[in-house]
PDB file of C-alpha atoms in Angstrom:
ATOM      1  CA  UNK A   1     109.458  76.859 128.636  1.00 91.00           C
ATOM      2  CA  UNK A   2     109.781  73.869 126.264  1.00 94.00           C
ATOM      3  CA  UNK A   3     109.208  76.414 123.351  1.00 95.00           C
ATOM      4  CA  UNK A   4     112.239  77.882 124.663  1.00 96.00           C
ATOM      5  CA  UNK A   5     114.340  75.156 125.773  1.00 96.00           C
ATOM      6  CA  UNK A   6     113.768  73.696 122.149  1.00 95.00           C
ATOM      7  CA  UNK A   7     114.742  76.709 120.005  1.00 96.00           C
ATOM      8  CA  UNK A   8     118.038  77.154 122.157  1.00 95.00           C
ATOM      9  CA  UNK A   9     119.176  73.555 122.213  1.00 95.00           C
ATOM     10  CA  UNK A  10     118.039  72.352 118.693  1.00 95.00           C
ATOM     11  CA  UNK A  11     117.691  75.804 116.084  1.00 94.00           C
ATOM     12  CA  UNK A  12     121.158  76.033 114.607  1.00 92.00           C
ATOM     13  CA  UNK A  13     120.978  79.787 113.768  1.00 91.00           C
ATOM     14  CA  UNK A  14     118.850  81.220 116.338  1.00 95.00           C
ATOM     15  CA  UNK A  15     121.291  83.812 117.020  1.00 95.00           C
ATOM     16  CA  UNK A  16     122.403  84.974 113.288  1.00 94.00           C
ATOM     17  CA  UNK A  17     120.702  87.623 112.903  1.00 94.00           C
ATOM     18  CA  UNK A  18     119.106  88.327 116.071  1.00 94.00           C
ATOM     19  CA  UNK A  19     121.865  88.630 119.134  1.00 95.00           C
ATOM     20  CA  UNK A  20     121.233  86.371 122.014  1.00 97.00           C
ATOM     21  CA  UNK A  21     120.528  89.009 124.884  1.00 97.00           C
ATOM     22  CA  UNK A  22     118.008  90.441 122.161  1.00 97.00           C
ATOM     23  CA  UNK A  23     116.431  87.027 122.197  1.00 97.00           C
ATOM     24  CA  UNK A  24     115.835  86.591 125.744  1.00 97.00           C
ATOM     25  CA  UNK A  25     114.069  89.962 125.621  1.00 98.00           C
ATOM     26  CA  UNK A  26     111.775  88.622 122.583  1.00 98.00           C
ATOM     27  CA  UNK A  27     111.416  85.128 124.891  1.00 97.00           C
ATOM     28  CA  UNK A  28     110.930  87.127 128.157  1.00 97.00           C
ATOM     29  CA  UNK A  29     108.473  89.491 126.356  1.00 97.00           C
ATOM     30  CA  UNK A  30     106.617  86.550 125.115  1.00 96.00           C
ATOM     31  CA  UNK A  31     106.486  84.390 128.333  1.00 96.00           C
ATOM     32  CA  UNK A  32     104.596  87.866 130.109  1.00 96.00           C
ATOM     33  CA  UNK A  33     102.207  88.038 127.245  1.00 95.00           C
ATOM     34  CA  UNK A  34     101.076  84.310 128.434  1.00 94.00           C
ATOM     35  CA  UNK A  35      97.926  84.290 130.266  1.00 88.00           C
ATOM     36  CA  UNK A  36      95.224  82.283 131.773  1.00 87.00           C
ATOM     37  CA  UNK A  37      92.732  80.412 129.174  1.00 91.00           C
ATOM     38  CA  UNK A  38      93.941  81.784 126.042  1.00 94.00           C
ATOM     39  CA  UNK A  39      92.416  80.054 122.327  1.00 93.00           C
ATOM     40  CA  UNK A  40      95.318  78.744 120.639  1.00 93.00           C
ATOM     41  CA  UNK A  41      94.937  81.574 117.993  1.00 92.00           C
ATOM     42  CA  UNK A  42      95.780  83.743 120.719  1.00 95.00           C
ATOM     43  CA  UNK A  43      98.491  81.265 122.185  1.00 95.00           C
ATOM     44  CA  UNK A  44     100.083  81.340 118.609  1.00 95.00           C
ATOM     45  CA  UNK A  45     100.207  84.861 118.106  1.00 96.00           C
ATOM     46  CA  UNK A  46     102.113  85.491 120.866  1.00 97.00           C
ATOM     47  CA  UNK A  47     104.641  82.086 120.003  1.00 97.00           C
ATOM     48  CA  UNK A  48     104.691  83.702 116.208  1.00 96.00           C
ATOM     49  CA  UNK A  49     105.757  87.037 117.860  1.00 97.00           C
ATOM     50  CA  UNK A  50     108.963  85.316 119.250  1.00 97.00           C
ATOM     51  CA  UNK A  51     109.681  83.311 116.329  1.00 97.00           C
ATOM     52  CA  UNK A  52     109.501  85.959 113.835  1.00 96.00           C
ATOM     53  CA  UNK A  53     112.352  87.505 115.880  1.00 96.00           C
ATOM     54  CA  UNK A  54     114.574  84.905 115.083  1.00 95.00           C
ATOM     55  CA  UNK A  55     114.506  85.391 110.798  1.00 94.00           C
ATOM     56  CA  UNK A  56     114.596  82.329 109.981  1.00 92.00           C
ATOM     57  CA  UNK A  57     112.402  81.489 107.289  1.00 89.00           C
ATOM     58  CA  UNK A  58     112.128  77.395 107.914  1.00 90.00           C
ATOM     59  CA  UNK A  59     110.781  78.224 111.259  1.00 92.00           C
ATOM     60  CA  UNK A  60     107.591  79.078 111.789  1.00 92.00           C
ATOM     61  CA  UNK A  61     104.277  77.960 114.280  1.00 93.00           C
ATOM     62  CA  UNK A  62     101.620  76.284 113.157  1.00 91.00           C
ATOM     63  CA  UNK A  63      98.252  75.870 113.975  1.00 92.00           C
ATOM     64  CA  UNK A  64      97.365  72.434 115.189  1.00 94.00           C
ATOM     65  CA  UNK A  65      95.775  69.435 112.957  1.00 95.00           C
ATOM     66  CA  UNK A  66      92.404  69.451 115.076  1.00 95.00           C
ATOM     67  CA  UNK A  67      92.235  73.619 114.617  1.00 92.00           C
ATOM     68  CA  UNK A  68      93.582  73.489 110.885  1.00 90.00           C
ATOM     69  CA  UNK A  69      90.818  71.079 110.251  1.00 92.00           C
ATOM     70  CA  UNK A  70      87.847  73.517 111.976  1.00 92.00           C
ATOM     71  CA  UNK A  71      88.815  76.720 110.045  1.00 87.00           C
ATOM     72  CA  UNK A  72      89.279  74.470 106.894  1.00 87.00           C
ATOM     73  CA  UNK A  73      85.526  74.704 106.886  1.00 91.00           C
ATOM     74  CA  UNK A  74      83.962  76.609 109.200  1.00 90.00           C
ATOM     75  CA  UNK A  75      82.361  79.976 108.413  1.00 88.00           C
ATOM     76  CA  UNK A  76      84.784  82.195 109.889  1.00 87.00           C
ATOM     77  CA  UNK A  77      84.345  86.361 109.563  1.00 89.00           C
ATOM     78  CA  UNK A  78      86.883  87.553 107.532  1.00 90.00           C
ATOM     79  CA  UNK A  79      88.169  90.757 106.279  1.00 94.00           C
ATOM     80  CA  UNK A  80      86.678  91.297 103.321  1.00 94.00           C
ATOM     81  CA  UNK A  81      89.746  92.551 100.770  1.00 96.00           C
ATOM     82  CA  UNK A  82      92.773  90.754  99.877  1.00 96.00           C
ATOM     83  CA  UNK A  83      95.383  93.094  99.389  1.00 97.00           C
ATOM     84  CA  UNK A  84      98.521  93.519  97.284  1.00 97.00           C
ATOM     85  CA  UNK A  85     101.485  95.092  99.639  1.00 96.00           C
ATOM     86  CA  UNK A  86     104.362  96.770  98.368  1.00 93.00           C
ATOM     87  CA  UNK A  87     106.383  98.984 100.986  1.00 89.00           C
ATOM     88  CA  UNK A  88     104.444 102.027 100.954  1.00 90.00           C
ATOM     89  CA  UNK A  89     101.096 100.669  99.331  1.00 95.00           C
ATOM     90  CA  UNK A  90      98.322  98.648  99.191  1.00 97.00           C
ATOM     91  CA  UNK A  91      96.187  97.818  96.473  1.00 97.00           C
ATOM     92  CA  UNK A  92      93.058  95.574  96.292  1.00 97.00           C
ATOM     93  CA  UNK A  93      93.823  92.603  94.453  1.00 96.00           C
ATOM     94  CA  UNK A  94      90.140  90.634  95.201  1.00 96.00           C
ATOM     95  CA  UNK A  95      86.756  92.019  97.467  1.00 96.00           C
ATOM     96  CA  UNK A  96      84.857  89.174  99.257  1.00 93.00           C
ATOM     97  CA  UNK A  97      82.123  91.613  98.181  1.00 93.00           C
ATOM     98  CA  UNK A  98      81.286  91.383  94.160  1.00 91.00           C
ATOM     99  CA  UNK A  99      78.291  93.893  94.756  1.00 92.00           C
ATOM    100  CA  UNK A 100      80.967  96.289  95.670  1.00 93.00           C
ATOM    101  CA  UNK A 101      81.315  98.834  92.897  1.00 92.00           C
ATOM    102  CA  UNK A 102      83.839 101.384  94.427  1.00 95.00           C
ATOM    103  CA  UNK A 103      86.731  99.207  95.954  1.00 96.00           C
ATOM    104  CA  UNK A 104      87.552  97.140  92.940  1.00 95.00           C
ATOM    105  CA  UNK A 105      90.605  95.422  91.522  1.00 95.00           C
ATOM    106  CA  UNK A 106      93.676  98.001  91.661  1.00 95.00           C
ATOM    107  CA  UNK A 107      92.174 100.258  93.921  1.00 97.00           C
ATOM    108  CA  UNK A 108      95.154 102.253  96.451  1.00 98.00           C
ATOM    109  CA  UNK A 109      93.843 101.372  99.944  1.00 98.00           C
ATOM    110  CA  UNK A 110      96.088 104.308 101.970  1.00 98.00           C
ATOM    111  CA  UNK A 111      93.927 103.108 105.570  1.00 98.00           C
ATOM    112  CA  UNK A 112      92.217 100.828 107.568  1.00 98.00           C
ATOM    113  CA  UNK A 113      90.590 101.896 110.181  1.00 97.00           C
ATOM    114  CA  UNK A 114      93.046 104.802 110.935  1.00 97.00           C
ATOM    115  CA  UNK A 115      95.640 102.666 110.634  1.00 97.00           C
ATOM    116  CA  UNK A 116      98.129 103.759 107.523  1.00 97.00           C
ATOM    117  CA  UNK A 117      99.832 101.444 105.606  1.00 96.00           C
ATOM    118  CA  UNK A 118     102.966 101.716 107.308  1.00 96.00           C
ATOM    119  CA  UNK A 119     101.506 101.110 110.388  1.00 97.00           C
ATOM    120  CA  UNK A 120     100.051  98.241 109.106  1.00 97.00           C
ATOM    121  CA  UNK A 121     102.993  96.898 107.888  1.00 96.00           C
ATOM    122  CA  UNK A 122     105.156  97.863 110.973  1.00 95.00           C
ATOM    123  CA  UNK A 123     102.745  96.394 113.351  1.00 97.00           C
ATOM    124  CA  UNK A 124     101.791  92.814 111.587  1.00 97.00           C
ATOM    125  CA  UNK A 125     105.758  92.336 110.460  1.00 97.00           C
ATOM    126  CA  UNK A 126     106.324  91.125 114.419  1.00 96.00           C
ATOM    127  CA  UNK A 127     104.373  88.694 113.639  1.00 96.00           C
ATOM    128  CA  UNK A 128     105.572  87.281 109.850  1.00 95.00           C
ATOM    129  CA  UNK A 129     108.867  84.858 109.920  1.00 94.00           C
ATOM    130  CA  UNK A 130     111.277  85.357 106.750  1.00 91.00           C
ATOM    131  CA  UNK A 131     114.985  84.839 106.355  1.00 90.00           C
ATOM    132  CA  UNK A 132     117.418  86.878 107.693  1.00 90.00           C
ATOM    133  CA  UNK A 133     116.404  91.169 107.108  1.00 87.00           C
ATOM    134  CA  UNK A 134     114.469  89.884 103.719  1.00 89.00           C
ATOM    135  CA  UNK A 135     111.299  92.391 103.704  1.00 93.00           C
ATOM    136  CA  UNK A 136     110.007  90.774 100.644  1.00 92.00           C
ATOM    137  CA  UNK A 137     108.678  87.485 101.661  1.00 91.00           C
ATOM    138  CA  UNK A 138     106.646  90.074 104.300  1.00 94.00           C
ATOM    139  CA  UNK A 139     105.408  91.642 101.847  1.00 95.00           C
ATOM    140  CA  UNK A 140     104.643  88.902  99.093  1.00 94.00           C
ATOM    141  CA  UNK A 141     102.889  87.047 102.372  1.00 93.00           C
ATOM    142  CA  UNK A 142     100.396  89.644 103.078  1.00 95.00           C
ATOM    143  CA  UNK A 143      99.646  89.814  99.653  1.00 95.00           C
ATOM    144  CA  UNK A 144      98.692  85.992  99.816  1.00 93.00           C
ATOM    145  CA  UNK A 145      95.246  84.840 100.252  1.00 89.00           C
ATOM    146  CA  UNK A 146      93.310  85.433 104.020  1.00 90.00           C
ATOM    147  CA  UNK A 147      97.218  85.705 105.513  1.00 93.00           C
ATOM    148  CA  UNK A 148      96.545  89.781 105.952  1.00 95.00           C
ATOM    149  CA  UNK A 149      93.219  88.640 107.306  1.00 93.00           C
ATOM    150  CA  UNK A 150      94.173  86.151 110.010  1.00 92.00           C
ATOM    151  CA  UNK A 151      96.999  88.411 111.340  1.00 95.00           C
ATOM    152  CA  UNK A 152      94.681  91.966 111.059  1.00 96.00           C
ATOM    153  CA  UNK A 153      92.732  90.110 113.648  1.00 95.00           C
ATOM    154  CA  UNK A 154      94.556  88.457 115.926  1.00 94.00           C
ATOM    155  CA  UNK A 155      96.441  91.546 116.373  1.00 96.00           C
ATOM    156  CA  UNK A 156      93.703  94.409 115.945  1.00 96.00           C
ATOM    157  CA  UNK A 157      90.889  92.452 116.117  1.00 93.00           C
ATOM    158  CA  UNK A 158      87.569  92.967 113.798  1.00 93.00           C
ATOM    159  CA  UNK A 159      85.016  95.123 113.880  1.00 92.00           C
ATOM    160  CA  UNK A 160      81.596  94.664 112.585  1.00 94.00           C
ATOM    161  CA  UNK A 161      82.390  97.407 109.776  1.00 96.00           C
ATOM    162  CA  UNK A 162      86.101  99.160 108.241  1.00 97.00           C
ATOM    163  CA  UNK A 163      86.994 102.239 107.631  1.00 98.00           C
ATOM    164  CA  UNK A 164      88.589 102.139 104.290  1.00 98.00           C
ATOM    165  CA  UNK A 165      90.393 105.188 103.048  1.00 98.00           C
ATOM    166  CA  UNK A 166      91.992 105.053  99.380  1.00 98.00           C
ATOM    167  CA  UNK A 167      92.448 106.835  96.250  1.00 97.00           C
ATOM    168  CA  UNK A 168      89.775 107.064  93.731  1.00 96.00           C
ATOM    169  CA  UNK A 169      90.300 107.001  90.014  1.00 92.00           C
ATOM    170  CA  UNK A 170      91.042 110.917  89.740  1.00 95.00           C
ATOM    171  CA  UNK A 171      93.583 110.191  93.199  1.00 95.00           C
ATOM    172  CA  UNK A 172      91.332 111.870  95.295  1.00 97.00           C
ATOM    173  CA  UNK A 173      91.331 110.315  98.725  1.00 98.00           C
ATOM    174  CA  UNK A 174      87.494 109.167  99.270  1.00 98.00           C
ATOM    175  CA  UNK A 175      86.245 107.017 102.392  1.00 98.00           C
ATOM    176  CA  UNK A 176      84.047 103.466 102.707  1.00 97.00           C
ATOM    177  CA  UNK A 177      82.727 101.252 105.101  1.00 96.00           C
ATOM    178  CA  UNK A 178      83.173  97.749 104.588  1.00 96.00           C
ATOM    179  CA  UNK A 179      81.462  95.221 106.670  1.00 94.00           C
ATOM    180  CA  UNK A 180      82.745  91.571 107.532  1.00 91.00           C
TER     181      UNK A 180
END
């Protein structure tokens, strides 16, 4: 409720791109997704959700000072590529893995775990702010660091191992299984 109250009494373009009876759907759909006990990963997933609705780059959610400060240097799993996204690609622009001799730097990534890139994309957009229709501060976002990392699991959720499909040097499409 104070999430709410604050956005519609203080945010000075919370209805420029996205109409107001659209918003109260986003806040409505937000407010059911609110349960008992949740982490505050979880908590700001769902807040991120809403506030990616509104387009407005200079307004995002953060994680808190006393979280920020645990992930700053615990051991936490992570995906193990980062990824370059374009609209209808991604490439592999690190592995975690340096042992790793087939998905290297450049390599087309077409899946993960079943899930194409589009679908990718489609899906963890929800989630990504970015002014007004702008799809390339998605895109260059993703392409940043753990970002693709943090939102593939708070919105999939990891497995122990990935499914990676992508193109091999001669473009044919060959399978892996990375782990964590």
């Amino acid at each position: 409720h104070v999430f709410r109250s604050v956005l519609e009494s203080a945010h000075p373009s919370l209805y420029w791109y996205t109409s107001k009876d659209s918003m109260d759907y986003y806040f409505d759909r937000g407010w059911a997704c609110l349960t008992d006990s949740m982490t505050e990963q979880q908590f700001r997933t769902v807040l991120s959700y809403v506030i990616a609705k509104v387009d407005c780059g200079h307004t995002s959610v953060r994680s808190s000072k006393a979280y920020y400060n645990y992930a700053d240097t615990a051991k936490l799993p992570q995906f193990p590529l980062i990824l370059k996204w374009w609209k209808d690609t991604m490439g592999v622009s690190a592995n975690l893995n340096r042992k790793d001799t087939v998905l290297r730097l450049s390599t087309i990534v077409t899946s993960i775990n079943g899930r194409s890139t589009t679908e990718l994309t489609d899906s963890l957009f929800n989630y990504i702010v970015t002014d007004g229709h702008s799809l390339s501060g998605k895109y260059q976002y993703l392409s940043t660091g753990y970002n693709f990392s943090y939102w593939y699991k708070n919105v999939f959720g990891f497995t122990p191992t990935f499914a990676i499909t992508y193109l091999d040097s001669a473009k044919q499409v060959r399978e892996a299984t990375v782990a964590l």
